[in-house]
Amino acid sequence: MHALIVEDEAKAATFLFKGLTENGWTVDIASDGRAALAFLREISYEIVLLDVLLPGCDGWSVIRQMRAAGVTTPVIFLTARDSLGERIRGLDSGADDYLVKPFAFSELMARIHAILRRGREVSPTTFRIADLELDLLRHKVSRQNQAIDLTPKEFALLALLARTPNEVVGRKVIAKEVWNMDTSADSNLVDVAIRRLRLKLDHPFPTPLIHSVYGMGYVLGERIG
Ligand code: CA
């Protein structure tokens, strides 16, 4: 799951970044509207957290431009109480929800989950591959009904592979999506993480689900070929 935070105050951005990454999200931060639009052109996010008062082009302008460009990613507006006008109350701006600062992180997560649940038909939040079950919202993984404990990064890695079962996901894509890193071809970051994930996900069970495709990347599925 990939989120974009659009926030010019470093302290607020750090608060959101920390909370989301601890929950297994991959996060980009844009500190103004122009940077946000550049990110939105490149990357497809599950959620955008958009501060209303930004230097240069403000939150209203960002959402207008992204919707005009056909980007349908859900947006949660983050606003100070004194800038909470009629417009935001009616959510007629194209935002999916809004939160008044200051807010508890748990409140934000609840809103994000509610929005993702609404969009479940378009983008599933639970996956079943052979005896593996993965619930993105509850952050739960099991095989043969036995719960498997994963770190947030391991969970993000598994969720990425689960979105396209039986298809190869390249190392570079994995590094970018899970760690937000541009890796060189010889980096073993992804391979090390896959090895750890296999120890928990595949080793205790008779059928391995994670397969390597030499020189390309990794596949999640019952068997390949
Ligand atoms: Ca601001």
PDB file of C-alpha atoms and ligand atoms in Angstrom:
ATOM      1  CA  MET A   1       0.000   0.000   0.000  1.00  0.00           C
ATOM      2  CA  HIS A   2       1.443   3.315  -1.116  1.00  0.00           C
ATOM      3  CA  ALA A   3       0.458   6.699   0.338  1.00  0.00           C
ATOM      4  CA  LEU A   4       1.309  10.247  -0.677  1.00  0.00           C
ATOM      5  CA  ILE A   5       1.546  12.865   2.071  1.00  0.00           C
ATOM      6  CA  VAL A   6       1.250  16.458   0.869  1.00  0.00           C
ATOM      7  CA  GLU A   7       2.266  18.619   3.801  1.00  0.00           C
ATOM      8  CA  ASP A   8       4.588  21.608   4.100  1.00  0.00           C
ATOM      9  CA  GLU A   9       5.105  21.399   7.864  1.00  0.00           C
ATOM     10  CA  ALA A  10       7.962  18.972   8.520  1.00  0.00           C
ATOM     11  CA  LYS A  11       6.709  18.007  11.975  1.00  0.00           C
ATOM     12  CA  ALA A  12       3.254  17.079  10.722  1.00  0.00           C
ATOM     13  CA  ALA A  13       4.695  15.212   7.729  1.00  0.00           C
ATOM     14  CA  THR A  14       7.017  13.224  10.005  1.00  0.00           C
ATOM     15  CA  PHE A  15       4.120  12.286  12.304  1.00  0.00           C
ATOM     16  CA  LEU A  16       2.141  10.914   9.357  1.00  0.00           C
ATOM     17  CA  PHE A  17       5.153   9.247   7.740  1.00  0.00           C
ATOM     18  CA  LYS A  18       6.100   7.460  10.949  1.00  0.00           C
ATOM     19  CA  GLY A  19       2.580   6.222  11.665  1.00  0.00           C
ATOM     20  CA  LEU A  20       1.971   4.949   8.154  1.00  0.00           C
ATOM     21  CA  THR A  21       5.323   3.207   7.739  1.00  0.00           C
ATOM     22  CA  GLU A  22       4.828   1.499  11.104  1.00  0.00           C
ATOM     23  CA  ASN A  23       1.577   0.188   9.648  1.00  0.00           C
ATOM     24  CA  GLY A  24       3.410  -1.290   6.686  1.00  0.00           C
ATOM     25  CA  TRP A  25       2.743   1.484   4.163  1.00  0.00           C
ATOM     26  CA  THR A  26       5.201   2.827   1.641  1.00  0.00           C
ATOM     27  CA  VAL A  27       5.119   6.621   1.862  1.00  0.00           C
ATOM     28  CA  ASP A  28       6.186   9.547  -0.290  1.00  0.00           C
ATOM     29  CA  ILE A  29       6.169  13.121   0.994  1.00  0.00           C
ATOM     30  CA  ALA A  30       5.559  16.202  -1.148  1.00  0.00           C
ATOM     31  CA  SER A  31       6.019  19.564   0.584  1.00  0.00           C
ATOM     32  CA  ASP A  32       4.115  21.619  -1.984  1.00  0.00           C
ATOM     33  CA  GLY A  33       1.415  21.240  -4.597  1.00  0.00           C
ATOM     34  CA  ARG A  34       3.706  21.091  -7.587  1.00  0.00           C
ATOM     35  CA  ALA A  35       5.758  18.248  -6.105  1.00  0.00           C
ATOM     36  CA  ALA A  36       2.511  16.436  -5.257  1.00  0.00           C
ATOM     37  CA  LEU A  37       1.291  16.627  -8.858  1.00  0.00           C
ATOM     38  CA  ALA A  38       4.651  15.356 -10.092  1.00  0.00           C
ATOM     39  CA  PHE A  39       4.396  12.318  -7.770  1.00  0.00           C
ATOM     40  CA  LEU A  40       0.792  11.685  -8.841  1.00  0.00           C
ATOM     41  CA  ARG A  41       1.794  11.596 -12.492  1.00  0.00           C
ATOM     42  CA  GLU A  42       4.391   8.903 -11.777  1.00  0.00           C
ATOM     43  CA  ILE A  43       2.953   6.666  -9.084  1.00  0.00           C
ATOM     44  CA  SER A  44      -0.421   5.105  -8.446  1.00  0.00           C
ATOM     45  CA  TYR A  45      -1.274   5.538  -4.751  1.00  0.00           C
ATOM     46  CA  GLU A  46      -3.938   3.943  -2.573  1.00  0.00           C
ATOM     47  CA  ILE A  47      -4.464   7.188  -0.632  1.00  0.00           C
ATOM     48  CA  VAL A  48      -3.431  10.843  -0.694  1.00  0.00           C
ATOM     49  CA  LEU A  49      -3.308  12.885   2.527  1.00  0.00           C
ATOM     50  CA  LEU A  50      -3.566  16.472   1.429  1.00  0.00           C
ATOM     51  CA  ASP A  51      -2.936  19.510   3.596  1.00  0.00           C
ATOM     52  CA  VAL A  52      -5.166  22.401   2.508  1.00  0.00           C
ATOM     53  CA  LEU A  53      -2.809  25.315   3.188  1.00  0.00           C
ATOM     54  CA  LEU A  54       0.291  24.809   1.090  1.00  0.00           C
ATOM     55  CA  PRO A  55       2.775  27.299  -0.332  1.00  0.00           C
ATOM     56  CA  GLY A  56       2.242  28.125  -4.009  1.00  0.00           C
ATOM     57  CA  CYS A  57      -0.563  25.949  -5.265  1.00  0.00           C
ATOM     58  CA  ASP A  58      -2.905  25.010  -2.395  1.00  0.00           C
ATOM     59  CA  GLY A  59      -4.781  21.784  -1.650  1.00  0.00           C
ATOM     60  CA  TRP A  60      -7.879  22.881  -3.589  1.00  0.00           C
ATOM     61  CA  SER A  61      -5.833  23.469  -6.662  1.00  0.00           C
ATOM     62  CA  VAL A  62      -3.989  20.129  -6.268  1.00  0.00           C
ATOM     63  CA  ILE A  63      -7.204  18.136  -6.077  1.00  0.00           C
ATOM     64  CA  ARG A  64      -8.759  20.031  -8.990  1.00  0.00           C
ATOM     65  CA  GLN A  65      -5.731  19.355 -11.167  1.00  0.00           C
ATOM     66  CA  MET A  66      -5.417  15.703 -10.195  1.00  0.00           C
ATOM     67  CA  ARG A  67      -9.110  15.000 -10.832  1.00  0.00           C
ATOM     68  CA  ALA A  68      -8.880  16.887 -14.137  1.00  0.00           C
ATOM     69  CA  ALA A  69      -6.001  14.593 -15.084  1.00  0.00           C
ATOM     70  CA  GLY A  70      -8.180  11.548 -14.367  1.00  0.00           C
ATOM     71  CA  VAL A  71      -6.446  10.517 -11.130  1.00  0.00           C
ATOM     72  CA  THR A  72      -9.173   8.899  -9.002  1.00  0.00           C
ATOM     73  CA  THR A  73      -7.044   8.059  -5.931  1.00  0.00           C
ATOM     74  CA  PRO A  74      -8.998   8.770  -2.722  1.00  0.00           C
ATOM     75  CA  VAL A  75      -8.002  12.002  -0.988  1.00  0.00           C
ATOM     76  CA  ILE A  76      -8.305  12.911   2.685  1.00  0.00           C
ATOM     77  CA  PHE A  77      -8.031  16.627   3.337  1.00  0.00           C
ATOM     78  CA  LEU A  78      -6.110  17.698   6.433  1.00  0.00           C
ATOM     79  CA  THR A  79      -7.191  21.097   7.634  1.00  0.00           C
ATOM     80  CA  ALA A  80      -6.866  23.507  10.527  1.00  0.00           C
ATOM     81  CA  ARG A  81     -10.168  24.281  12.234  1.00  0.00           C
ATOM     82  CA  ASP A  82     -10.233  27.919  11.130  1.00  0.00           C
ATOM     83  CA  SER A  83      -9.975  26.988   7.458  1.00  0.00           C
ATOM     84  CA  LEU A  84     -12.868  24.557   7.664  1.00  0.00           C
ATOM     85  CA  GLY A  85     -15.362  26.210   5.330  1.00  0.00           C
ATOM     86  CA  GLU A  86     -18.673  25.191   3.814  1.00  0.00           C
ATOM     87  CA  ARG A  87     -16.847  23.834   0.838  1.00  0.00           C
ATOM     88  CA  ILE A  88     -14.972  21.206   2.787  1.00  0.00           C
ATOM     89  CA  ARG A  89     -18.030  20.243   4.835  1.00  0.00           C
ATOM     90  CA  GLY A  90     -19.908  19.405   1.684  1.00  0.00           C
ATOM     91  CA  LEU A  91     -16.935  17.475   0.343  1.00  0.00           C
ATOM     92  CA  ASP A  92     -17.854  18.915  -3.023  1.00  0.00           C
ATOM     93  CA  SER A  93     -14.251  19.570  -3.780  1.00  0.00           C
ATOM     94  CA  GLY A  94     -13.571  16.005  -4.876  1.00  0.00           C
ATOM     95  CA  ALA A  95     -12.099  14.927  -1.535  1.00  0.00           C
ATOM     96  CA  ASP A  96     -13.307  11.644  -0.029  1.00  0.00           C
ATOM     97  CA  ASP A  97     -13.017  12.744   3.568  1.00  0.00           C
ATOM     98  CA  TYR A  98     -11.387  15.355   5.751  1.00  0.00           C
ATOM     99  CA  LEU A  99      -9.772  15.535   9.180  1.00  0.00           C
ATOM    100  CA  VAL A 100      -9.415  18.592  11.373  1.00  0.00           C
ATOM    101  CA  LYS A 101      -5.953  19.089  12.895  1.00  0.00           C
ATOM    102  CA  PRO A 102      -4.882  18.048  15.429  1.00  0.00           C
ATOM    103  CA  PHE A 103      -6.145  14.498  15.131  1.00  0.00           C
ATOM    104  CA  ALA A 104      -5.182  11.139  16.635  1.00  0.00           C
ATOM    105  CA  PHE A 105      -3.349   8.838  14.257  1.00  0.00           C
ATOM    106  CA  SER A 106      -5.851   6.066  15.024  1.00  0.00           C
ATOM    107  CA  GLU A 107      -8.625   8.344  13.729  1.00  0.00           C
ATOM    108  CA  LEU A 108      -6.762   8.831  10.468  1.00  0.00           C
ATOM    109  CA  MET A 109      -6.248   5.059  10.073  1.00  0.00           C
ATOM    110  CA  ALA A 110      -9.955   4.461  10.694  1.00  0.00           C
ATOM    111  CA  ARG A 111     -10.833   6.945   7.918  1.00  0.00           C
ATOM    112  CA  ILE A 112      -8.308   5.380   5.541  1.00  0.00           C
ATOM    113  CA  HIS A 113      -9.698   1.898   6.204  1.00  0.00           C
ATOM    114  CA  ALA A 114     -13.260   3.099   5.670  1.00  0.00           C
ATOM    115  CA  ILE A 115     -12.305   4.594   2.298  1.00  0.00           C
ATOM    116  CA  LEU A 116     -10.409   1.485   1.224  1.00  0.00           C
ATOM    117  CA  ARG A 117     -13.342  -0.729   2.226  1.00  0.00           C
ATOM    118  CA  ARG A 118     -15.661   1.365   0.073  1.00  0.00           C
ATOM    119  CA  GLY A 119     -13.381   0.801  -2.897  1.00  0.00           C
ATOM    120  CA  ARG A 120     -12.978  -2.911  -2.266  1.00  0.00           C
ATOM    121  CA  GLU A 121     -14.680  -3.961  -5.523  1.00  0.00           C
ATOM    122  CA  VAL A 122     -12.083  -2.127  -7.561  1.00  0.00           C
ATOM    123  CA  SER A 123      -9.120  -3.012  -5.416  1.00  0.00           C
ATOM    124  CA  PRO A 124      -9.400  -6.110  -3.212  1.00  0.00           C
ATOM    125  CA  THR A 125      -8.083  -5.993   0.333  1.00  0.00           C
ATOM    126  CA  THR A 126      -8.096  -9.720   1.029  1.00  0.00           C
ATOM    127  CA  PHE A 127      -6.247 -12.372  -0.948  1.00  0.00           C
ATOM    128  CA  ARG A 128      -6.313 -16.148  -0.940  1.00  0.00           C
ATOM    129  CA  ILE A 129      -3.587 -18.035  -2.734  1.00  0.00           C
ATOM    130  CA  ALA A 130      -3.602 -21.810  -2.112  1.00  0.00           C
ATOM    131  CA  ASP A 131      -3.709 -22.108   1.701  1.00  0.00           C
ATOM    132  CA  LEU A 132      -2.376 -18.565   2.188  1.00  0.00           C
ATOM    133  CA  GLU A 133      -4.775 -15.892   3.391  1.00  0.00           C
ATOM    134  CA  LEU A 134      -3.842 -12.238   3.504  1.00  0.00           C
ATOM    135  CA  ASP A 135      -5.974  -9.448   4.918  1.00  0.00           C
ATOM    136  CA  LEU A 136      -4.536  -6.036   4.083  1.00  0.00           C
ATOM    137  CA  LEU A 137      -6.802  -4.035   6.379  1.00  0.00           C
ATOM    138  CA  ARG A 138      -6.480  -6.230   9.445  1.00  0.00           C
ATOM    139  CA  HIS A 139      -2.813  -6.841   8.685  1.00  0.00           C
ATOM    140  CA  LYS A 140      -3.200 -10.592   9.100  1.00  0.00           C
ATOM    141  CA  VAL A 141      -1.480 -13.456   7.324  1.00  0.00           C
ATOM    142  CA  SER A 142      -2.134 -17.166   7.758  1.00  0.00           C
ATOM    143  CA  ARG A 143      -1.423 -20.487   6.095  1.00  0.00           C
ATOM    144  CA  GLN A 144      -3.519 -23.546   6.860  1.00  0.00           C
ATOM    145  CA  ASN A 145      -5.333 -21.251   9.306  1.00  0.00           C
ATOM    146  CA  GLN A 146      -2.132 -20.740  11.320  1.00  0.00           C
ATOM    147  CA  ALA A 147      -1.341 -17.089  11.915  1.00  0.00           C
ATOM    148  CA  ILE A 148       2.063 -15.943  10.640  1.00  0.00           C
ATOM    149  CA  ASP A 149       3.771 -12.995  12.301  1.00  0.00           C
ATOM    150  CA  LEU A 150       5.406 -10.625   9.813  1.00  0.00           C
ATOM    151  CA  THR A 151       7.245  -7.332  10.226  1.00  0.00           C
ATOM    152  CA  PRO A 152       5.662  -4.335   8.429  1.00  0.00           C
ATOM    153  CA  LYS A 153       8.188  -4.594   5.572  1.00  0.00           C
ATOM    154  CA  GLU A 154       7.699  -8.352   5.199  1.00  0.00           C
ATOM    155  CA  PHE A 155       3.968  -7.734   5.122  1.00  0.00           C
ATOM    156  CA  ALA A 156       4.320  -5.016   2.476  1.00  0.00           C
ATOM    157  CA  LEU A 157       6.512  -7.317   0.388  1.00  0.00           C
ATOM    158  CA  LEU A 158       4.010 -10.168   0.582  1.00  0.00           C
ATOM    159  CA  ALA A 159       1.081  -7.851  -0.182  1.00  0.00           C
ATOM    160  CA  LEU A 160       2.861  -6.565  -3.285  1.00  0.00           C
ATOM    161  CA  LEU A 161       3.451 -10.101  -4.593  1.00  0.00           C
ATOM    162  CA  ALA A 162      -0.112 -11.125  -3.717  1.00  0.00           C
ATOM    163  CA  ARG A 163      -1.617  -8.394  -5.886  1.00  0.00           C
ATOM    164  CA  THR A 164      -0.404 -10.157  -9.005  1.00  0.00           C
ATOM    165  CA  PRO A 165      -0.308 -13.860  -8.144  1.00  0.00           C
ATOM    166  CA  ASN A 166       1.558 -16.117 -10.604  1.00  0.00           C
ATOM    167  CA  GLU A 167       3.197 -13.099 -12.208  1.00  0.00           C
ATOM    168  CA  VAL A 168       6.843 -12.136 -11.885  1.00  0.00           C
ATOM    169  CA  VAL A 169       7.464  -8.980  -9.879  1.00  0.00           C
ATOM    170  CA  GLY A 170      10.871  -7.500 -10.654  1.00  0.00           C
ATOM    171  CA  ARG A 171      13.466  -6.713  -7.988  1.00  0.00           C
ATOM    172  CA  LYS A 172      13.542  -3.024  -8.914  1.00  0.00           C
ATOM    173  CA  VAL A 173       9.754  -2.751  -8.630  1.00  0.00           C
ATOM    174  CA  ILE A 174       9.879  -4.484  -5.235  1.00  0.00           C
ATOM    175  CA  ALA A 175      12.644  -2.173  -3.959  1.00  0.00           C
ATOM    176  CA  LYS A 176      10.739   0.900  -5.149  1.00  0.00           C
ATOM    177  CA  GLU A 177       7.338  -0.169  -3.827  1.00  0.00           C
ATOM    178  CA  VAL A 178       8.402  -1.631  -0.478  1.00  0.00           C
ATOM    179  CA  TRP A 179      11.447   0.474   0.465  1.00  0.00           C
ATOM    180  CA  ASN A 180      10.919   3.445  -1.807  1.00  0.00           C
ATOM    181  CA  MET A 181      14.481   2.910  -3.054  1.00  0.00           C
ATOM    182  CA  ASP A 182      16.002   2.936  -6.490  1.00  0.00           C
ATOM    183  CA  THR A 183      18.344  -0.019  -6.364  1.00  0.00           C
ATOM    184  CA  SER A 184      21.137  -1.041  -8.658  1.00  0.00           C
ATOM    185  CA  ALA A 185      20.889  -4.457 -10.262  1.00  0.00           C
ATOM    186  CA  ASP A 186      23.447  -5.991  -7.914  1.00  0.00           C
ATOM    187  CA  SER A 187      21.727  -4.892  -4.707  1.00  0.00           C
ATOM    188  CA  ASN A 188      20.726  -7.851  -2.576  1.00  0.00           C
ATOM    189  CA  LEU A 189      18.249  -5.902  -0.417  1.00  0.00           C
ATOM    190  CA  VAL A 190      15.262  -7.662  -1.973  1.00  0.00           C
ATOM    191  CA  ASP A 191      16.840 -11.128  -1.955  1.00  0.00           C
ATOM    192  CA  VAL A 192      17.686 -10.864   1.732  1.00  0.00           C
ATOM    193  CA  ALA A 193      14.126  -9.790   2.544  1.00  0.00           C
ATOM    194  CA  ILE A 194      12.664 -12.617   0.437  1.00  0.00           C
ATOM    195  CA  ARG A 195      14.865 -15.121   2.272  1.00  0.00           C
ATOM    196  CA  ARG A 196      13.508 -13.897   5.617  1.00  0.00           C
ATOM    197  CA  LEU A 197       9.949 -13.983   4.365  1.00  0.00           C
ATOM    198  CA  ARG A 198      10.392 -17.544   3.095  1.00  0.00           C
ATOM    199  CA  LEU A 199      11.602 -18.688   6.514  1.00  0.00           C
ATOM    200  CA  LYS A 200       8.253 -17.649   7.982  1.00  0.00           C
ATOM    201  CA  LEU A 201       5.904 -18.221   5.084  1.00  0.00           C
ATOM    202  CA  ASP A 202       7.250 -21.267   3.275  1.00  0.00           C
ATOM    203  CA  HIS A 203       9.591 -23.220   5.530  1.00  0.00           C
ATOM    204  CA  PRO A 204       7.009 -24.464   8.055  1.00  0.00           C
ATOM    205  CA  PHE A 205       4.657 -25.666   5.279  1.00  0.00           C
ATOM    206  CA  PRO A 206       4.863 -28.458   2.687  1.00  0.00           C
ATOM    207  CA  THR A 207       4.204 -26.310  -0.411  1.00  0.00           C
ATOM    208  CA  PRO A 208       6.466 -23.329  -1.124  1.00  0.00           C
ATOM    209  CA  LEU A 209       4.587 -20.304  -2.468  1.00  0.00           C
ATOM    210  CA  ILE A 210       7.438 -17.894  -3.197  1.00  0.00           C
ATOM    211  CA  HIS A 211       9.462 -18.736  -6.292  1.00  0.00           C
ATOM    212  CA  SER A 212      12.523 -17.047  -7.802  1.00  0.00           C
ATOM    213  CA  VAL A 213      12.740 -16.405 -11.494  1.00  0.00           C
ATOM    214  CA  TYR A 214      16.410 -16.143 -12.266  1.00  0.00           C
ATOM    215  CA  GLY A 215      17.525 -12.700 -13.363  1.00  0.00           C
ATOM    216  CA  MET A 216      14.007 -11.285 -13.120  1.00  0.00           C
ATOM    217  CA  GLY A 217      12.374 -11.340  -9.730  1.00  0.00           C
ATOM    218  CA  TYR A 218       9.867 -13.243  -7.668  1.00  0.00           C
ATOM    219  CA  VAL A 219       6.485 -14.906  -8.072  1.00  0.00           C
ATOM    220  CA  LEU A 220       3.870 -15.755  -5.499  1.00  0.00           C
ATOM    221  CA  GLY A 221       1.822 -18.788  -6.450  1.00  0.00           C
ATOM    222  CA  GLU A 222       1.306 -22.486  -5.933  1.00  0.00           C
ATOM    223  CA  ARG A 223       3.672 -23.405  -8.722  1.00  0.00           C
ATOM    224  CA  ILE A 224       5.233 -21.693 -11.671  1.00  0.00           C
ATOM    225  CA  GLY A 225       5.595 -22.723 -15.282  1.00  0.00           C
TER     226      GLY A 225
HETATM  227 CA    CA B   1       0.193  23.702   5.725  1.00  0.00          CA
END
